[in-house]
Tab-separated table of N, CA and C in Angstrom:
chain	number	residue	atom	x	y	z
C	1	UNK	N	65.961	118.214	162.082
C	1	UNK	CA	65.033	119.289	162.289
C	1	UNK	C	63.957	118.838	163.243
C	2	UNK	N	63.613	119.642	164.192
C	2	UNK	CA	62.582	119.318	165.159
C	2	UNK	C	61.348	120.152	164.875
C	3	UNK	N	60.184	119.509	164.896
C	3	UNK	CA	58.941	120.213	164.619
C	3	UNK	C	58.109	120.261	165.889
C	4	UNK	N	57.657	121.419	166.275
C	4	UNK	CA	56.768	121.512	167.429
C	4	UNK	C	55.938	122.765	167.333
C	5	UNK	N	54.761	122.715	167.929
C	5	UNK	CA	53.865	123.854	167.927
C	5	UNK	C	53.065	123.822	169.218
C	6	UNK	N	53.024	124.917	169.932
C	6	UNK	CA	52.283	125.003	171.184
C	6	UNK	C	51.329	126.171	171.083
C	7	UNK	N	50.042	125.895	171.306
C	7	UNK	CA	49.034	126.937	171.209
C	7	UNK	C	48.677	127.388	172.620
C	8	UNK	N	48.905	128.648	172.915
C	8	UNK	CA	48.645	129.212	174.241
C	8	UNK	C	47.611	130.319	174.085
C	9	UNK	N	46.626	130.416	175.002
C	9	UNK	CA	45.629	131.474	174.883
C	9	UNK	C	46.284	132.851	174.888
C	10	UNK	N	45.904	133.697	173.929
C	10	UNK	CA	46.522	135.013	173.823
C	10	UNK	C	45.916	136.016	174.786
C	11	UNK	N	44.682	135.767	175.257
C	11	UNK	CA	44.030	136.750	176.120
C	11	UNK	C	44.229	136.440	177.597
C	12	UNK	N	44.911	135.359	177.953
C	12	UNK	CA	45.183	135.044	179.351
C	12	UNK	C	44.029	134.364	180.065
C	13	UNK	N	43.013	133.895	179.340
C	13	UNK	CA	41.872	133.216	179.954
C	13	UNK	C	42.301	131.813	180.351
C	14	UNK	N	41.909	131.379	181.560
C	14	UNK	CA	42.314	130.076	182.081
C	14	UNK	C	41.386	128.984	181.560
C	15	UNK	N	41.450	128.712	180.263
C	15	UNK	CA	40.682	127.629	179.655
C	15	UNK	C	41.656	126.687	178.973
C	16	UNK	N	41.254	125.414	178.787
C	16	UNK	CA	42.172	124.483	178.114
C	16	UNK	C	42.558	124.999	176.732
C	17	UNK	N	43.823	124.879	176.415
C	17	UNK	CA	44.330	125.309	175.109
C	17	UNK	C	44.760	124.079	174.325
C	18	UNK	N	44.459	124.020	173.044
C	18	UNK	CA	44.905	122.861	172.256
C	18	UNK	C	46.422	122.793	172.183
C	19	UNK	N	46.937	121.586	172.219
C	19	UNK	CA	48.377	121.355	172.125
C	19	UNK	C	48.597	120.407	170.956
C	20	UNK	N	49.385	120.810	169.992
C	20	UNK	CA	49.648	119.965	168.829
C	20	UNK	C	51.137	119.964	168.540
C	21	UNK	N	51.676	118.785	168.280
C	21	UNK	CA	53.084	118.637	167.924
C	21	UNK	C	53.145	117.670	166.753
C	22	UNK	N	53.552	118.150	165.602
C	22	UNK	CA	53.617	117.289	164.430
C	22	UNK	C	54.980	117.401	163.769
C	23	UNK	N	55.360	116.345	163.100
C	23	UNK	CA	56.632	116.334	162.388
C	23	UNK	C	56.479	115.432	161.169
C	24	UNK	N	56.787	115.943	160.007
C	24	UNK	CA	56.697	115.170	158.775
C	24	UNK	C	57.877	115.581	157.900
C	25	UNK	N	58.954	114.841	157.996
C	25	UNK	CA	60.192	115.191	157.304
C	25	UNK	C	60.580	114.085	156.324
C	26	UNK	N	60.542	114.355	155.019
C	26	UNK	CA	60.960	113.331	154.069
C	26	UNK	C	62.470	113.098	154.130
C	27	UNK	N	62.863	111.866	153.908
C	27	UNK	CA	64.284	111.516	153.922
C	27	UNK	C	64.581	110.716	152.655
C	28	UNK	N	65.514	111.184	151.850
C	28	UNK	CA	65.863	110.509	150.600
C	28	UNK	C	67.363	110.255	150.585
C	29	UNK	N	67.744	109.033	150.231
C	29	UNK	CA	69.165	108.689	150.176
C	29	UNK	C	69.416	107.836	148.939
C	30	UNK	N	70.426	108.185	148.180
C	30	UNK	CA	70.768	107.414	146.991
C	30	UNK	C	72.009	106.587	147.278
C	31	UNK	N	71.933	105.300	146.951
C	31	UNK	CA	73.054	104.390	147.171
C	31	UNK	C	73.970	104.406	145.947
C	32	UNK	N	75.238	103.991	146.122
C	32	UNK	CA	76.173	104.000	144.990
C	32	UNK	C	75.756	103.001	143.910
C	33	UNK	N	76.242	103.241	142.685
C	33	UNK	CA	75.944	102.366	141.559
C	33	UNK	C	76.591	100.997	141.755
C	34	UNK	N	76.010	99.973	141.101
C	34	UNK	CA	76.554	98.620	141.126
C	34	UNK	C	77.162	98.313	139.763
C	35	UNK	N	78.248	97.539	139.746
C	35	UNK	CA	78.898	97.142	138.500
C	35	UNK	C	78.872	95.621	138.396
C	36	UNK	N	78.513	95.119	137.201
C	36	UNK	CA	78.421	93.681	136.974
C	36	UNK	C	79.287	93.331	135.771
C	37	UNK	N	80.058	92.248	135.866
C	37	UNK	CA	80.864	91.762	134.742
C	37	UNK	C	80.207	90.486	134.227
C	38	UNK	N	79.848	90.484	132.937
C	38	UNK	CA	79.183	89.333	132.325
C	38	UNK	C	80.172	88.650	131.381
C	39	UNK	N	80.374	87.302	131.541
C	39	UNK	CA	81.308	86.568	130.699
C	39	UNK	C	80.591	85.376	130.095
C	40	UNK	N	80.994	84.820	129.019
C	40	UNK	CA	81.701	85.412	127.904
C	40	UNK	C	80.734	86.089	126.950
C	41	UNK	N	81.083	86.893	126.051
C	41	UNK	CA	82.300	87.691	126.071
C	41	UNK	C	82.235	88.702	127.203
C	42	UNK	N	83.363	89.239	127.565
C	42	UNK	CA	83.432	90.161	128.696
C	42	UNK	C	82.678	91.455	128.386
C	43	UNK	N	81.747	91.771	129.249
C	43	UNK	CA	80.976	93.016	129.126
C	43	UNK	C	80.807	93.603	130.520
C	44	UNK	N	80.784	94.897	130.576
C	44	UNK	CA	80.585	95.572	131.862
C	44	UNK	C	79.298	96.377	131.773
C	45	UNK	N	78.416	96.133	132.723
C	45	UNK	CA	77.136	96.843	132.777
C	45	UNK	C	77.052	97.552	134.116
C	46	UNK	N	76.701	98.820	134.087
C	46	UNK	CA	76.557	99.588	135.328
C	46	UNK	C	75.077	99.871	135.568
C	47	UNK	N	74.596	99.428	136.730
C	47	UNK	CA	73.216	99.690	137.129
C	47	UNK	C	73.195	100.867	138.092
C	48	UNK	N	72.285	101.808	137.907
C	48	UNK	CA	72.209	102.922	138.855
C	48	UNK	C	71.811	102.421	140.235
C	49	UNK	N	72.381	103.037	141.249
C	49	UNK	CA	72.055	102.657	142.620
C	49	UNK	C	70.616	103.008	142.959
C	50	UNK	N	70.015	102.238	143.860
C	50	UNK	CA	68.625	102.505	144.236
C	50	UNK	C	68.497	103.811	145.016
C	51	UNK	N	67.338	104.424	144.912
C	51	UNK	CA	67.037	105.623	145.692
C	51	UNK	C	66.036	105.213	146.764
C	52	UNK	N	66.446	105.315	148.003
C	52	UNK	CA	65.599	104.932	149.128
C	52	UNK	C	64.958	106.182	149.713
C	53	UNK	N	63.687	106.108	149.973
C	53	UNK	CA	63.016	107.259	150.572
C	53	UNK	C	62.040	106.785	151.635
C	54	UNK	N	61.880	107.588	152.654
C	54	UNK	CA	60.912	107.296	153.701
C	54	UNK	C	60.310	108.607	154.165
C	55	UNK	N	59.139	108.522	154.750
C	55	UNK	CA	58.439	109.698	155.228
C	55	UNK	C	58.014	109.460	156.673
C	56	UNK	N	58.945	109.640	157.625
C	56	UNK	CA	58.577	109.435	159.029
C	56	UNK	C	57.567	110.480	159.478
C	57	UNK	N	56.591	110.040	160.241
C	57	UNK	CA	55.570	110.954	160.736
C	57	UNK	C	55.414	110.755	162.236
C	58	UNK	N	55.397	111.849	162.964
C	58	UNK	CA	55.184	111.822	164.404
C	58	UNK	C	54.131	112.863	164.723
C	59	UNK	N	53.190	112.510	165.577
C	59	UNK	CA	52.191	113.499	165.963
C	59	UNK	C	51.717	113.240	167.385
C	60	UNK	N	51.385	114.304	168.084
C	60	UNK	CA	50.831	114.223	169.433
C	60	UNK	C	49.782	115.313	169.557
C	61	UNK	N	48.606	114.943	170.065
C	61	UNK	CA	47.520	115.904	170.221
C	61	UNK	C	46.979	115.785	171.630
C	62	UNK	N	46.717	116.907	172.272
C	62	UNK	CA	46.169	116.906	173.624
C	62	UNK	C	45.683	118.286	173.986
C	63	UNK	N	45.453	118.493	175.260
C	63	UNK	CA	45.047	119.820	175.718
C	63	UNK	C	45.749	120.131	177.024
C	64	UNK	N	45.975	121.408	177.270
C	64	UNK	CA	46.624	121.853	178.499
C	64	UNK	C	45.889	123.089	178.993
C	65	UNK	N	45.736	123.197	180.292
C	65	UNK	CA	45.047	124.360	180.841
C	65	UNK	C	45.378	124.532	182.311
C	66	UNK	N	44.936	125.606	182.873
C	66	UNK	CA	45.167	125.883	184.287
C	66	UNK	C	44.093	125.165	185.088
C	67	UNK	N	44.461	124.347	186.096
C	67	UNK	CA	43.452	123.610	186.881
C	67	UNK	C	42.562	124.526	187.710
């Protein structure tokens, strides 16, 4: 998904307009479970896979206008 926002003057006045582009998309991924065999005596233990998450953030701020 791409995030962008452009603010343009609605009345057509030639003044600098704020320009903002932000993106904040959470990403979550679950890894498969792990299995361990413990001896002796033989036992099987299953550990749930870890859940990895990250929150990448991108932002750009500036101004644009007619020279």
